[in-house]
Short mmCIF file of C-alpha atoms in Angstrom, two decimals:
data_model
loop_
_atom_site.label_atom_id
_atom_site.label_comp_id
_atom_site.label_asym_id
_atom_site.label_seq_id
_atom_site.Cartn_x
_atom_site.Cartn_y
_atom_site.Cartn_z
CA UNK A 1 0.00 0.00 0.00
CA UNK A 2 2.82 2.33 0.76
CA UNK A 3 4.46 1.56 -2.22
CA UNK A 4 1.49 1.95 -4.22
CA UNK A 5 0.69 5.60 -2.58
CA UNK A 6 4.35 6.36 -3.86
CA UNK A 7 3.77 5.46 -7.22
CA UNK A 8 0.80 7.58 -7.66
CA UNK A 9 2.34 10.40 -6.24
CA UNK A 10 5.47 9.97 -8.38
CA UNK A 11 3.24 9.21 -11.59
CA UNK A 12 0.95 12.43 -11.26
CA UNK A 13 3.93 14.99 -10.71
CA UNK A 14 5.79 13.15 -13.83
CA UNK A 15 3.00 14.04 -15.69
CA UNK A 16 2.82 17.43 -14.61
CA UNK A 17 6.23 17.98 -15.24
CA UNK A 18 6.01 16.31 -18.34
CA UNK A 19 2.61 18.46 -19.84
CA UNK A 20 4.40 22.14 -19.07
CA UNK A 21 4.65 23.98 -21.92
CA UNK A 22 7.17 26.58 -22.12
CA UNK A 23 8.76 31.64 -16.31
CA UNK A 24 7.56 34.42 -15.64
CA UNK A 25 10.39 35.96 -13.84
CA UNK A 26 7.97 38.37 -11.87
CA UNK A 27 5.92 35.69 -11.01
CA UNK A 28 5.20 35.65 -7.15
CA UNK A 29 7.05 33.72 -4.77
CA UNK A 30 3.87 32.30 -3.41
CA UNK A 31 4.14 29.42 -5.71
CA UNK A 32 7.46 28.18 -4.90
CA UNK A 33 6.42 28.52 -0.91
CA UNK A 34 3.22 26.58 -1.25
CA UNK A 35 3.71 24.07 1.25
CA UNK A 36 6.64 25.10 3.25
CA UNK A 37 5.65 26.55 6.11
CA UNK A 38 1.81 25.07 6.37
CA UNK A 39 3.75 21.36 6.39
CA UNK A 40 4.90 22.12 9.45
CA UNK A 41 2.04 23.68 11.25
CA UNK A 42 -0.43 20.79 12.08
CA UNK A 43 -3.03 20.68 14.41
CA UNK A 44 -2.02 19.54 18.33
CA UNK A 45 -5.09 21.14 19.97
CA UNK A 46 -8.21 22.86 18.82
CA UNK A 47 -6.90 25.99 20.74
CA UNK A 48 -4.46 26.53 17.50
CA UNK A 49 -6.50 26.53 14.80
CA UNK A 50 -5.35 29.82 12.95
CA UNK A 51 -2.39 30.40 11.08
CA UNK A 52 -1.40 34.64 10.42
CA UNK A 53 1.59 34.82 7.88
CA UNK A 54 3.31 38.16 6.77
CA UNK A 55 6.16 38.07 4.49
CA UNK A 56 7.64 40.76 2.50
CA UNK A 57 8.93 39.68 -1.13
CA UNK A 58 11.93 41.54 -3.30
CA UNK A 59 12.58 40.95 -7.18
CA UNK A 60 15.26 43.10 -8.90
CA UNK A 61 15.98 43.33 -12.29
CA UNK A 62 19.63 43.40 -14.49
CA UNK A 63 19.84 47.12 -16.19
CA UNK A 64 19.08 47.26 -19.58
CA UNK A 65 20.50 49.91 -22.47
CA UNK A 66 17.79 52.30 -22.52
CA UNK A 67 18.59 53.17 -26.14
CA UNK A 68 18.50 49.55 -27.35
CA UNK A 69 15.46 48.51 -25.53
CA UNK A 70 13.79 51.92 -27.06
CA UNK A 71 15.28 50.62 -30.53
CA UNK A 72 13.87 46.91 -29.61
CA UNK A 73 10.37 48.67 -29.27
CA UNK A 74 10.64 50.48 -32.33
CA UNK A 75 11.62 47.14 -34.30
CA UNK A 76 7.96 45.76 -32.81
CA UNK A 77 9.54 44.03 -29.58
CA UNK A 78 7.49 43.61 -26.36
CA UNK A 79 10.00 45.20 -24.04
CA UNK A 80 10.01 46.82 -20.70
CA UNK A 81 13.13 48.08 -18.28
CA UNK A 82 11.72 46.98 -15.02
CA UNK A 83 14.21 48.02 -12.04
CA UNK A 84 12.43 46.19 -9.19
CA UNK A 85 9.38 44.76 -7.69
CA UNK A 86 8.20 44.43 -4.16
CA UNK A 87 5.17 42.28 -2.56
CA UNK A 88 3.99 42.84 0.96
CA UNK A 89 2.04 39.15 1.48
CA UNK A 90 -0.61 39.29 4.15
CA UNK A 91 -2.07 35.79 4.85
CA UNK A 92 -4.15 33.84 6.82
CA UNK A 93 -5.35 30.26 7.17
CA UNK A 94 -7.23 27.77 8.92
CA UNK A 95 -6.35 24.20 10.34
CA UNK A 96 -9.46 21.91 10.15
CA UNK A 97 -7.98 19.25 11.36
CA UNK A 98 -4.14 17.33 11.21
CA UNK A 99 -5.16 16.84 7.32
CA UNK A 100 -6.56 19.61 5.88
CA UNK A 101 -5.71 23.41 5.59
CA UNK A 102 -6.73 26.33 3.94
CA UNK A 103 -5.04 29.30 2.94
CA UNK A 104 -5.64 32.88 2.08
CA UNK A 105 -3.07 35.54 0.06
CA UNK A 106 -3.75 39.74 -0.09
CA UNK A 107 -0.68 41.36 -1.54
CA UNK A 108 -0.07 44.88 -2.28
CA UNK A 109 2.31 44.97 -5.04
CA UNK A 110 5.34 48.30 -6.59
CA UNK A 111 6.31 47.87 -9.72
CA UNK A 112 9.13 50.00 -10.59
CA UNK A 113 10.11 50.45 -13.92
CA UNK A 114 12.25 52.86 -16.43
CA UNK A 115 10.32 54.46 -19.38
CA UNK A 116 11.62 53.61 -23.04
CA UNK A 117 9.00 53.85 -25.45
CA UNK A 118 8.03 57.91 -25.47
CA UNK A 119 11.46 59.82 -26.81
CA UNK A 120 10.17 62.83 -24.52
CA UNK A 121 10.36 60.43 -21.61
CA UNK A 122 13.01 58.34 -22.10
CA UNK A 123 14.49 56.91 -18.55
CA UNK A 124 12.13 58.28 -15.97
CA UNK A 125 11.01 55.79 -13.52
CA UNK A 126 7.44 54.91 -13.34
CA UNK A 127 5.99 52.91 -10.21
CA UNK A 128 2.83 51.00 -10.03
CA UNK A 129 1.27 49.76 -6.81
CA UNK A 130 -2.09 49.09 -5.39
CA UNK A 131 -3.49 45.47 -4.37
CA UNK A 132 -3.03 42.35 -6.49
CA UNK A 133 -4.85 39.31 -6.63
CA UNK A 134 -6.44 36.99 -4.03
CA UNK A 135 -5.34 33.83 -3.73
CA UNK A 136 -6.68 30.96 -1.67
CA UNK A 137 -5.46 27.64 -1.16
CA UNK A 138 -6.46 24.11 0.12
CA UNK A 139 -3.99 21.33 0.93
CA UNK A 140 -4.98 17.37 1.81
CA UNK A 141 -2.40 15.41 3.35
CA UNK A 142 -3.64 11.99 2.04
CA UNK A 143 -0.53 10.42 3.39
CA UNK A 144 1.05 11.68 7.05
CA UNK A 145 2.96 9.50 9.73
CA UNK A 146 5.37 10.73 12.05
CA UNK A 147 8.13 11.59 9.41
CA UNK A 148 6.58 11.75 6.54
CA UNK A 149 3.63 14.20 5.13
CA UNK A 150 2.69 13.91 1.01
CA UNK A 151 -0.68 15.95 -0.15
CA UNK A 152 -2.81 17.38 -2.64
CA UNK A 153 -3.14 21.51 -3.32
CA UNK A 154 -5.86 22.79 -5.27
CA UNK A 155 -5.83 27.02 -5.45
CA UNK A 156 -7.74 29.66 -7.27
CA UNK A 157 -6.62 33.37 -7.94
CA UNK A 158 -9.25 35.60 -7.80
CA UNK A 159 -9.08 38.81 -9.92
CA UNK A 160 -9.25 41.57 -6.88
CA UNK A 161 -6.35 43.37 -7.84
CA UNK A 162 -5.76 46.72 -9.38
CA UNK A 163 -5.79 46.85 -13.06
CA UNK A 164 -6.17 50.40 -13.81
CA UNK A 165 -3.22 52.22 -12.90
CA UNK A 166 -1.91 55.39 -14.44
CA UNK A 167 1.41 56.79 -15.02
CA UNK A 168 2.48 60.42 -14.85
CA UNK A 169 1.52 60.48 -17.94
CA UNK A 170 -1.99 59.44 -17.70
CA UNK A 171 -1.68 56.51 -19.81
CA UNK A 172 -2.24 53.17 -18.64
CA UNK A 173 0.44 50.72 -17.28
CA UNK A 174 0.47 47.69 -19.61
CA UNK A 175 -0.71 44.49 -18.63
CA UNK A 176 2.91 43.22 -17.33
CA UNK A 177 2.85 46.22 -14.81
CA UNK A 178 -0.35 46.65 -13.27
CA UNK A 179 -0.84 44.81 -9.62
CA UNK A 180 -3.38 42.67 -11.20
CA UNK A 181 -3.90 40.75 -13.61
CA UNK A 182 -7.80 40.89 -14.16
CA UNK A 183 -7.97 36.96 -14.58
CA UNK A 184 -8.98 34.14 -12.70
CA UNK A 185 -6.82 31.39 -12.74
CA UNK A 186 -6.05 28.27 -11.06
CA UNK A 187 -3.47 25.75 -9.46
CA UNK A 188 -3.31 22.42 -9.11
CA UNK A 189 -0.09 20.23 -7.36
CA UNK A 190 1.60 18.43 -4.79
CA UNK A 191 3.51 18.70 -1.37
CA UNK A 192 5.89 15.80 -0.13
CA UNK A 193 7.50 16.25 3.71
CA UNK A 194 10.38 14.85 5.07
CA UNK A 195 11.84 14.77 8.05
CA UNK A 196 15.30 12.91 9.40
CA UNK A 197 17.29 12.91 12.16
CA UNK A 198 19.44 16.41 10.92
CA UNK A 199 17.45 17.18 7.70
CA UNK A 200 13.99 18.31 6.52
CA UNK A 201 12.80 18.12 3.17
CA UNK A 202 10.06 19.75 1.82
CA UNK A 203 9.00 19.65 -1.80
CA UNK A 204 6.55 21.46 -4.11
CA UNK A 205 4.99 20.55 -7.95
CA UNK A 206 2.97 22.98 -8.95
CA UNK A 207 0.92 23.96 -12.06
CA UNK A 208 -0.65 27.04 -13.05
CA UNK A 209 -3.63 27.71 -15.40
CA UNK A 210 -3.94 31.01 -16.76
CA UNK A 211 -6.88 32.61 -18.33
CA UNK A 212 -7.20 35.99 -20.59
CA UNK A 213 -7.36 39.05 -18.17
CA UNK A 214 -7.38 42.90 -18.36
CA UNK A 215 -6.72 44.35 -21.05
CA UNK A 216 -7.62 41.07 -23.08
CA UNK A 217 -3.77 40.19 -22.08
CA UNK A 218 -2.92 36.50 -20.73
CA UNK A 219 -0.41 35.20 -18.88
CA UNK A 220 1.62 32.09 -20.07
CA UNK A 221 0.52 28.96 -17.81
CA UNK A 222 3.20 28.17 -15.39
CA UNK A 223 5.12 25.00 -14.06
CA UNK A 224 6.92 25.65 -10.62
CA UNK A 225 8.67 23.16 -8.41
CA UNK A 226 10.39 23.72 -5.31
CA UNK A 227 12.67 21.99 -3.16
CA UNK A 228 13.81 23.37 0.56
CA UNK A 229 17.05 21.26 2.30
CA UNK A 230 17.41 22.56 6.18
CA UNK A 231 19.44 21.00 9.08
CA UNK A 232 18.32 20.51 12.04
CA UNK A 233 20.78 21.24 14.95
CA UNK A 234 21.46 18.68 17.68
CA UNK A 235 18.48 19.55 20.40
CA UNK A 236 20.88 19.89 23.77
CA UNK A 237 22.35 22.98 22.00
CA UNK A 238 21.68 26.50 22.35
CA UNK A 239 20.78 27.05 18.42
CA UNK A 240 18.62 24.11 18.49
CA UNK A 241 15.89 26.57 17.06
CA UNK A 242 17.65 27.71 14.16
CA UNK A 243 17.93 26.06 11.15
CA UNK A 244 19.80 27.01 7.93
CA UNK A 245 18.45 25.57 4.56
CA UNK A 246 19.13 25.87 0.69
CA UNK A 247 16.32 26.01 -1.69
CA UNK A 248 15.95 25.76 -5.37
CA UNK A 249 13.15 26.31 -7.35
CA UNK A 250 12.21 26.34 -11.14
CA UNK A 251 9.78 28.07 -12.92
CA UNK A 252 8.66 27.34 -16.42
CA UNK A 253 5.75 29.53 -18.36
CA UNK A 254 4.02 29.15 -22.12
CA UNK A 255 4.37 32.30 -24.28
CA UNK A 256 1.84 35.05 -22.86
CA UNK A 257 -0.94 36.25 -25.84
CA UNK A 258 -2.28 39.87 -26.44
CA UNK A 259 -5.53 39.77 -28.22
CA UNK A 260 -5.79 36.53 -28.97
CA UNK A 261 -1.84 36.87 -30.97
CA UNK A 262 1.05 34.64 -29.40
CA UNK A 263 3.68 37.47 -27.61
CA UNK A 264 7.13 35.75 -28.80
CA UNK A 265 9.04 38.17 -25.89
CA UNK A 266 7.47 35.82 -23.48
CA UNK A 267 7.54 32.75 -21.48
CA UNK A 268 10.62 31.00 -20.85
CA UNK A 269 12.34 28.90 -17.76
CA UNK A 270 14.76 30.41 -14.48
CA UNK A 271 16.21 28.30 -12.31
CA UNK A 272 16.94 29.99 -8.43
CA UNK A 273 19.31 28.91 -5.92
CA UNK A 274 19.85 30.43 -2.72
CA UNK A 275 20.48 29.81 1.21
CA UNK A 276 17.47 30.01 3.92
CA UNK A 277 17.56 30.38 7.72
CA UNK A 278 14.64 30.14 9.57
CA UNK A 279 14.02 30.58 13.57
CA UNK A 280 10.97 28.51 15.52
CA UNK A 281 10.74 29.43 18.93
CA UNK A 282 8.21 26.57 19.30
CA UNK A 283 5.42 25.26 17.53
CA UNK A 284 3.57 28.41 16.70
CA UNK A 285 6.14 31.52 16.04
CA UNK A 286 8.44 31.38 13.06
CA UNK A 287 10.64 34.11 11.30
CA UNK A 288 12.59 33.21 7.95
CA UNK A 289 14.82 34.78 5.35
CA UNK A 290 15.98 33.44 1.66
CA UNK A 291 18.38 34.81 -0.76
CA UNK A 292 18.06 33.83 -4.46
CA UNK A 293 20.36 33.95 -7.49
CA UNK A 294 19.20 33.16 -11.19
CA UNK A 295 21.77 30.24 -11.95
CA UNK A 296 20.03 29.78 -15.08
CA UNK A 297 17.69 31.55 -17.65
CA UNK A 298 16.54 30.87 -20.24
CA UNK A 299 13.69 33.44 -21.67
CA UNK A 300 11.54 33.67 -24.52
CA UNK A 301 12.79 36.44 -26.93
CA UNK A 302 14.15 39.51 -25.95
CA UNK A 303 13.39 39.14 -22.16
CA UNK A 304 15.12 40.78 -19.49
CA UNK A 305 16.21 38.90 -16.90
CA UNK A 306 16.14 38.65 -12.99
CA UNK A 307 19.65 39.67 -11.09
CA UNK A 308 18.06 38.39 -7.30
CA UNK A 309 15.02 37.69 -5.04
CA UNK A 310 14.59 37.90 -1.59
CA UNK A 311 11.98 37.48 1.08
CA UNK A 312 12.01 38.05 4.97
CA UNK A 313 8.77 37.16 6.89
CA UNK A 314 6.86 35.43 10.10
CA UNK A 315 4.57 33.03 10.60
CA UNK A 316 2.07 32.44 14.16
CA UNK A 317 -0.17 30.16 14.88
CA UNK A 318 -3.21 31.62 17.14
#
């Protein structure tokens, strides 16, 4: 039976992995922490029940000519000069019982990026911010013994989120740069849990269906998997509590489509690697920080491409 549980699991994230089409380097970190931190917050008492996260969220961007990306737009390119992005995550989520738990996302989103398409304008930078998209979240643990959690996640993003704003200008941000995306779309994937005498492992497959938003813009579907490494300290010393990790996690997303038309500067995979420490006091305070690099990109057309992430949040259980 425990073989056979395996096998499924392995068998429905192959095919998953196997189905994604062609990521979305601004795409939120939410996806590749699906998993972590609610794997580790299961109900001991009804007293516990809710789950408050806050996490703030930091994408910057490598400089780009301004001249040849204003040239690039001229030749019919889809190009922006973004210099950085930032996501405040406010969350919540209940525990209804030691197998299932549901989740809810609010960011507020700043976009921050360099005009290059008005001569008059060239290089002044433009910031967009306002609330993005709702997203809420339900994970099954089908399979949980004492070391070991695997489950299910099913999510929906619902279109809440600002996708009007104006620049100085008075024109409207593009699709790409607004704090929502005027679409619903939904997620379907996995979670597998670990644990060992020194080590946790915690792994996420994830799949991302994207439907036509504002603007009659839409988003390339997206593959994401993550995988977090931490060691745990020997428990009769005094950093017993902390634990540093490494995480990677890919992304992969289909070309993105304006009016129906296939965008080619779209899409693409980006591979992240980058260290983790988290601190648990006990079971229901936790405070973590990650650092991510791009070790590899590979982007659809004339993309520009991520130079770091990183986040910083906490996590209590009520």
């Amino acid at each position: 039976m425990k073989n056979k549980f395996f096998f499924i699991l392995y068998l429905f994230l192959g095919l998953m992995l196997v189905n994604a089409t062609s990521v979305l380097a601004c795409e939120s970190c939410l996806l590749s922490r699906t998993g972590r931190d609610e794997s580790q917050v299961n109900a001991k008492s009804a007293d516990s029940r809710l789950l408050f996260k806050y996490w703030f969220e930091r994408q910057d961007w490598k400089s780009m000519d301004l001249n040849a990306a204003h040239e690039l737009h001229h030749d019919g390119h889809h190009v922006h000069v973004k210099t950085s992005e930032s996501i405040q995550h406010l969350g919540a989520g209940y525990i209804w019982n030691k197998h299932f738990l549901t989740t809810l996302d609010l960011p507020y989103v700043r976009r921050k990026s360099l005009e290059v398409h008005s001569h008059a304008n060239m290089g002044k930078e433009y910031t967009s911010q306002g609330f993005g998209d709702v997203t809420v979240s339900g994970i099954y643990d089908f399979w949980k013994t004492k070391q070991r959690d695997i489950g299910v996640v099913v999510g929906v993003k619902v279109p809440t989120g600002s996708t009007h704003e104006i620049n100085p200008q008075g024109a409207r941000f593009e699709s790409e740069m607004q704090p929502g995306t005027g679409s619903w779309d939904y997620h379907l994937g996995g979670v597998y849990q670990q644990s060992f005498t020194h080590l946790d492992l915690t792994a996420n497959m994830l799949y991302v269906f994207k439907n036509e938003g504002a603007q009659n813009y839409q988003f390339g579907n997206v593959f994401s998997t993550t995988v977090f490494i931490d060691y745990i300290p020997p428990q009769n010393t005094v950093l017993k509590n902390v634990r540093p990790g490494i995480m990677m996690n890919w992304k992969d997303e289909a070309r993105h489509e304006d009016r129906g038309e296939k965008e080619s500067d779209s899409g693409g995979s980006t591979v992240f690697l980058g260290p983790e420490l988290s601190l648990s006091t006990n079971d229901y305070f936790k405070v973590f920080v990650n650092f991510q690099w791009p070790v590899y990109q590979d982007l659809g057309g004339v993309h520009q491409e991520v130079d770091k992430i990183w986040n910083l949040g906490t996590q209590v259980r009520w």
